[in-house]
mmCIF file of C-alpha atoms in Angstrom:
data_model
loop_
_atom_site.group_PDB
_atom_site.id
_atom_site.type_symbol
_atom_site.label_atom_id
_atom_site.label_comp_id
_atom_site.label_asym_id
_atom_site.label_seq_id
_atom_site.Cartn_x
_atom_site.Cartn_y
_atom_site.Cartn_z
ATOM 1 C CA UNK A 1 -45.393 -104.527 -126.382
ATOM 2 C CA UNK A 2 -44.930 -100.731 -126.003
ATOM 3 C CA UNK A 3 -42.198 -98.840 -124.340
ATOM 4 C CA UNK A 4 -41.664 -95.411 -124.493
ATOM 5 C CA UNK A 5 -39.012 -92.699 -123.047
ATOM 6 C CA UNK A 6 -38.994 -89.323 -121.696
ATOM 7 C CA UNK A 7 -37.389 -87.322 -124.141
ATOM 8 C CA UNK A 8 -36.656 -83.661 -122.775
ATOM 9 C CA UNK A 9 -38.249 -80.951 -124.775
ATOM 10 C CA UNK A 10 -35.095 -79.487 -125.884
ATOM 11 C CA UNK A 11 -34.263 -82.738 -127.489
ATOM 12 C CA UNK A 12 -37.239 -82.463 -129.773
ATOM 13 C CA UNK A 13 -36.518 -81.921 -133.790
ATOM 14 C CA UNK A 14 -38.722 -81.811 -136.654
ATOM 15 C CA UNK A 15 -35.818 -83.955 -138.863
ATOM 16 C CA UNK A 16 -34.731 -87.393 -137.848
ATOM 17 C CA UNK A 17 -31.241 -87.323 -136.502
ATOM 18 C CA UNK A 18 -28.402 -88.957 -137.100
ATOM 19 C CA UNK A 19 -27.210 -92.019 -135.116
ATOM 20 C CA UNK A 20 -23.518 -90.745 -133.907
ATOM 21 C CA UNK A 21 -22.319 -93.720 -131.898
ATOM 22 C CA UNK A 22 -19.356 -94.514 -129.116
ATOM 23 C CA UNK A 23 -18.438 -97.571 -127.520
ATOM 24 C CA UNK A 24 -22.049 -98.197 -126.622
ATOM 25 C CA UNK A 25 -23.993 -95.180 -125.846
ATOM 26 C CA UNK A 26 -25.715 -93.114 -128.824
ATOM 27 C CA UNK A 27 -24.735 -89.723 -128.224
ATOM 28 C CA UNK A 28 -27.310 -87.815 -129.156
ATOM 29 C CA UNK A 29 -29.586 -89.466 -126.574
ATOM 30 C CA UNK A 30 -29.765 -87.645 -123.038
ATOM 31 C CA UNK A 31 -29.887 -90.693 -121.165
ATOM 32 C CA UNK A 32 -27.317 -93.736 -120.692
ATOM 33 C CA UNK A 33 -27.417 -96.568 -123.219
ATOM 34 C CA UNK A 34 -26.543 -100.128 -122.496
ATOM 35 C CA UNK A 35 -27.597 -103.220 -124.270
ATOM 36 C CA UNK A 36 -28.912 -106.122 -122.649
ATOM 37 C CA UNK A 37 -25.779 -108.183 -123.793
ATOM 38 C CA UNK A 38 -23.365 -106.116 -124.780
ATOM 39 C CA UNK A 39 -21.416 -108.992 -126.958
ATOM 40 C CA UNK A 40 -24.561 -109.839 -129.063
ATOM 41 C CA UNK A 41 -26.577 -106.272 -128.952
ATOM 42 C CA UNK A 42 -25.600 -103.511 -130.858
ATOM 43 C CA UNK A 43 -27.030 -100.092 -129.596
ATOM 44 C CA UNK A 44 -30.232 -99.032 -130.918
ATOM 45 C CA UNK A 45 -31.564 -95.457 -131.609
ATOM 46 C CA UNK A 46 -34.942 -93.675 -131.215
ATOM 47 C CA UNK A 47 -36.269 -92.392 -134.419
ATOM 48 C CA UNK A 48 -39.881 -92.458 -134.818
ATOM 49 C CA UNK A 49 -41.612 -90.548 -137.978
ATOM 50 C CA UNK A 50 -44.299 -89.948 -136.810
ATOM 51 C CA UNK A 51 -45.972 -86.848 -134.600
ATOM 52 C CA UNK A 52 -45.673 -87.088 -130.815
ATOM 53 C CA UNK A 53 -48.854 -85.915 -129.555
ATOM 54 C CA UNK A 54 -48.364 -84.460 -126.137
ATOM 55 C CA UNK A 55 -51.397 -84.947 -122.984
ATOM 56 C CA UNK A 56 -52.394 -88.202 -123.264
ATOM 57 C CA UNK A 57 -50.915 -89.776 -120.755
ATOM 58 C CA UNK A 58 -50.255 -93.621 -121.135
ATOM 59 C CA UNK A 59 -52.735 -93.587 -123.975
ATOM 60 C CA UNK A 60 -52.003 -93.101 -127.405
ATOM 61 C CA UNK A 61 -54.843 -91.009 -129.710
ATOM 62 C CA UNK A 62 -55.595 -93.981 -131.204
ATOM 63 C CA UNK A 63 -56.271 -96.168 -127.785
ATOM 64 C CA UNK A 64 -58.814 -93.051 -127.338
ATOM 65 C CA UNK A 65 -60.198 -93.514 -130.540
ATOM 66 C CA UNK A 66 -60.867 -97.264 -130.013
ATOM 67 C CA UNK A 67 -62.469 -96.459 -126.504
ATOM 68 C CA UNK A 68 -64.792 -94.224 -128.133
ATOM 69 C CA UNK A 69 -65.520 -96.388 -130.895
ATOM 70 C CA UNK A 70 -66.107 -99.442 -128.589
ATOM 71 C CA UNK A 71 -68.348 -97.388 -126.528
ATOM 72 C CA UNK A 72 -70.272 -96.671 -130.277
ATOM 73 C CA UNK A 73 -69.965 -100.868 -131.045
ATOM 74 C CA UNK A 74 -72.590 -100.836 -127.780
ATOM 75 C CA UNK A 75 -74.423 -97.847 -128.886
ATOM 76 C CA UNK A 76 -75.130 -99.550 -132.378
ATOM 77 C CA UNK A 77 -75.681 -103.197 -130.636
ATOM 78 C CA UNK A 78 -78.710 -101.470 -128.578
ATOM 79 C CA UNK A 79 -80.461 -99.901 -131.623
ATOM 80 C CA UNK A 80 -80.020 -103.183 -132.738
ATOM 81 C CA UNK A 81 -81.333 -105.100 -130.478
ATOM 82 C CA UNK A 82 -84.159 -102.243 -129.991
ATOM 83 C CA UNK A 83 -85.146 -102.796 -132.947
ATOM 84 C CA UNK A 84 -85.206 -106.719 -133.051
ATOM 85 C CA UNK A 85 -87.590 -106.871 -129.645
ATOM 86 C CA UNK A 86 -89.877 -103.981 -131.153
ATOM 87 C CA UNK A 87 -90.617 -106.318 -133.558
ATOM 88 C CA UNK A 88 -91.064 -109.777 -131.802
ATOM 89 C CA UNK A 89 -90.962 -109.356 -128.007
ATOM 90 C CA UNK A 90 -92.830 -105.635 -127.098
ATOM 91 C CA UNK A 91 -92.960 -106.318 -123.131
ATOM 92 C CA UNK A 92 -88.963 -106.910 -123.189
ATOM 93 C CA UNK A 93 -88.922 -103.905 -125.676
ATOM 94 C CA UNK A 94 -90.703 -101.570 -123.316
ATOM 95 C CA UNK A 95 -88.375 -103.163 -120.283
ATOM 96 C CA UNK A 96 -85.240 -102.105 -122.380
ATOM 97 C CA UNK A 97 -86.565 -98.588 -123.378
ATOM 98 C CA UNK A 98 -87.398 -97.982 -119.474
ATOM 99 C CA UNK A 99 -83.660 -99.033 -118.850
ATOM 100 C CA UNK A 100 -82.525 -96.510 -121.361
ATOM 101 C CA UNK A 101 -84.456 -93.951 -120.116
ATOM 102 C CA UNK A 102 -82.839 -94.386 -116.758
ATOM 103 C CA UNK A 103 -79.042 -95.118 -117.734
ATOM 104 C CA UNK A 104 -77.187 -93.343 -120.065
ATOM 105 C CA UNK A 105 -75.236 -95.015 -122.928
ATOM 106 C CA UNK A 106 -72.190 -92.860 -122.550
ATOM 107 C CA UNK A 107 -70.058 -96.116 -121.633
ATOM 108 C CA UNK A 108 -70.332 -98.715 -123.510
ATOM 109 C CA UNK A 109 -69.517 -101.854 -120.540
ATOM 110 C CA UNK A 110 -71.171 -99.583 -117.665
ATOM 111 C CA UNK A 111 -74.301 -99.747 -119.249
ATOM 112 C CA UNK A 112 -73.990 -103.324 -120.387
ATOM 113 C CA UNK A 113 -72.983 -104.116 -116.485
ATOM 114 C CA UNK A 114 -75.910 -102.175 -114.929
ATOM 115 C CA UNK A 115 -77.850 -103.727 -117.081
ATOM 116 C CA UNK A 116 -76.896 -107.715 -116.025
ATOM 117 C CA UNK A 117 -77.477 -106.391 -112.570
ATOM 118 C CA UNK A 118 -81.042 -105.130 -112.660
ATOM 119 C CA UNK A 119 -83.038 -108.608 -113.264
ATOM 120 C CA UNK A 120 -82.322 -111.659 -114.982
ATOM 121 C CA UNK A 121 -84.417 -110.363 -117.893
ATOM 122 C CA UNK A 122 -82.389 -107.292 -118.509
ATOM 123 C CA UNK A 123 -79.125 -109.812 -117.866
ATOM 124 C CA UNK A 124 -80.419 -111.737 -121.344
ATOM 125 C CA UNK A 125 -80.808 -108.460 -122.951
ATOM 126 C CA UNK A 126 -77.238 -107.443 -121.596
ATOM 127 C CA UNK A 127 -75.572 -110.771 -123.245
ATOM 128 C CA UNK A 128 -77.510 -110.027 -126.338
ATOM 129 C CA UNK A 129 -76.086 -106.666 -126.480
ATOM 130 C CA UNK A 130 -72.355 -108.424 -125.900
ATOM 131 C CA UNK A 131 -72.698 -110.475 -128.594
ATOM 132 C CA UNK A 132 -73.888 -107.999 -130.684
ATOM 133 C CA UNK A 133 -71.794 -105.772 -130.634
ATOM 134 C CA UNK A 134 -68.501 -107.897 -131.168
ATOM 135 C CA UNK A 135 -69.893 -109.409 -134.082
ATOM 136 C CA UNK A 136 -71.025 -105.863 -135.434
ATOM 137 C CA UNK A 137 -67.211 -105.009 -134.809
ATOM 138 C CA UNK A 138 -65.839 -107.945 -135.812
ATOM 139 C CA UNK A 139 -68.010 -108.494 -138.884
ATOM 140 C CA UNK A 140 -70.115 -106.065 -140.383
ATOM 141 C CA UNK A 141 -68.032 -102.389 -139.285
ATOM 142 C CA UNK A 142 -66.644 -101.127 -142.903
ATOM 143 C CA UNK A 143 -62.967 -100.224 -141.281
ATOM 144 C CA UNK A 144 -61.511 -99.073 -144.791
ATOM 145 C CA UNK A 145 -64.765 -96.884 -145.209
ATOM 146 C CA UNK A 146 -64.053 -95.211 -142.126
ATOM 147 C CA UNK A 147 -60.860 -94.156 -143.029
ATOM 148 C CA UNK A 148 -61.757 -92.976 -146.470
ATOM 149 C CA UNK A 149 -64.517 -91.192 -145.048
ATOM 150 C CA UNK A 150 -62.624 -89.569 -142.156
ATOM 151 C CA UNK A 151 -59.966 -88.386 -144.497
ATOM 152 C CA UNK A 152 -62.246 -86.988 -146.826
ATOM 153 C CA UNK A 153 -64.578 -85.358 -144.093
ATOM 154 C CA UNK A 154 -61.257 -83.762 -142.756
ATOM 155 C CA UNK A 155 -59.706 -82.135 -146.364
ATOM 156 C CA UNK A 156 -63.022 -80.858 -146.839
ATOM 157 C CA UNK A 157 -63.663 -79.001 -143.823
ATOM 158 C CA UNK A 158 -59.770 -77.549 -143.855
ATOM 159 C CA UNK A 159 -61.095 -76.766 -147.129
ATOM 160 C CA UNK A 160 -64.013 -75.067 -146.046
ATOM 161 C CA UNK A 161 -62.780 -73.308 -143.284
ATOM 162 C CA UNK A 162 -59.929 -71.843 -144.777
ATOM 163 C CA UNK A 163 -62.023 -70.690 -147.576
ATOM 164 C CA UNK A 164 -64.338 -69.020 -144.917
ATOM 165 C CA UNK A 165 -61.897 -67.337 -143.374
ATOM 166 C CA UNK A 166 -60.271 -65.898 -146.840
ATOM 167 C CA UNK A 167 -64.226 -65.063 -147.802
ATOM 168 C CA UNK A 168 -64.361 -63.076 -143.848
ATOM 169 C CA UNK A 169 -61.300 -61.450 -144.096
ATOM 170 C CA UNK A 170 -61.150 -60.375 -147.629
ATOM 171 C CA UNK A 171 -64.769 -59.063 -147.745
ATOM 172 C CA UNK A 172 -63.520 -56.917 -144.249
ATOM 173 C CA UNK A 173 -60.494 -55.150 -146.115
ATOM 174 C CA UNK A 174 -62.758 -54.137 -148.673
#
């Protein structure tokens, strides 16, 4: 479960500190410390190493990142599924194209709701699409891949466009 605490931004430090303790109260926190049982907890302190990313509300980046990439899971499941009816079943094909054409894919379980709505047809297509894209997710989605990629797609675009703006403001003291 996660738990968080305002911090003032005065209290902010790029090094960890050090946990300077009295009778039960950390005192480098700004708030009051108590443990739950105070004859069996010992007081705990907040370092975290990683960066706090400020403006996301309750969300972390990462719960926005798995939004967007479950929204993607149903983007995926309908090419799939596209392509599976163009192939065997053109009149349901043509049905889901007209859908498309009509509802945008922007959310993943909007679309997949409208959809079970409009006719019990499109419902079938709509539980397709569900199953689809959780197996896609939970079976055939390379997760190391797209961490290798993403971390080589980002040092080579710092790369680049640090070296563009060398190349642009080199080339302009000239």
């Amino acid at each position: 479960m996660e738990s968080s605490a305002f911090v003032p931004a005065s209290q902010f430090s790029l090094f960890p500190t050090k946990p300077h303790t009295t009778a039960n109260r950390p005192t480098h926190l700004p708030f009051k410390f108590k443990p739950w049982k105070s004859t069996t907890c010992r007081p705990t302190t907040l370092q975290c190493h990683k960066m706090y990313v400020p403006g996301f509300g309750e969300a972390s980046p990462e719960a926005k990142a798995a939004k967007h990439l479950h929204d993607f899971f149903t983007y995926v499941a309908v090419r799939i599924v596209s392509a599976q009816l163009q192939s065997y079943n053109p009149e349901a094909y043509e049905d889901m194209m007209q859908f498309l054409e009509t509802h945008p894919l922007n959310d993943g379980d909007k679309f997949c709701a409208d959809l079970m709505r409009e006719s019990s047809t499109h419902k079938t297509l709509a539980l397709r699409i569900l199953e689809v894209r959780s197996a896609y997710c939970k079976n055939d989605f390379e997760w190391d891949n797209l961490q290798r990629l993403s971390l080589k797609m980002m040092d080579d675009r710092n790369t680049r466009l640090m070296r563009d703006y060398v190349s642009e403001t080199t080339s302009s003291e000239k």
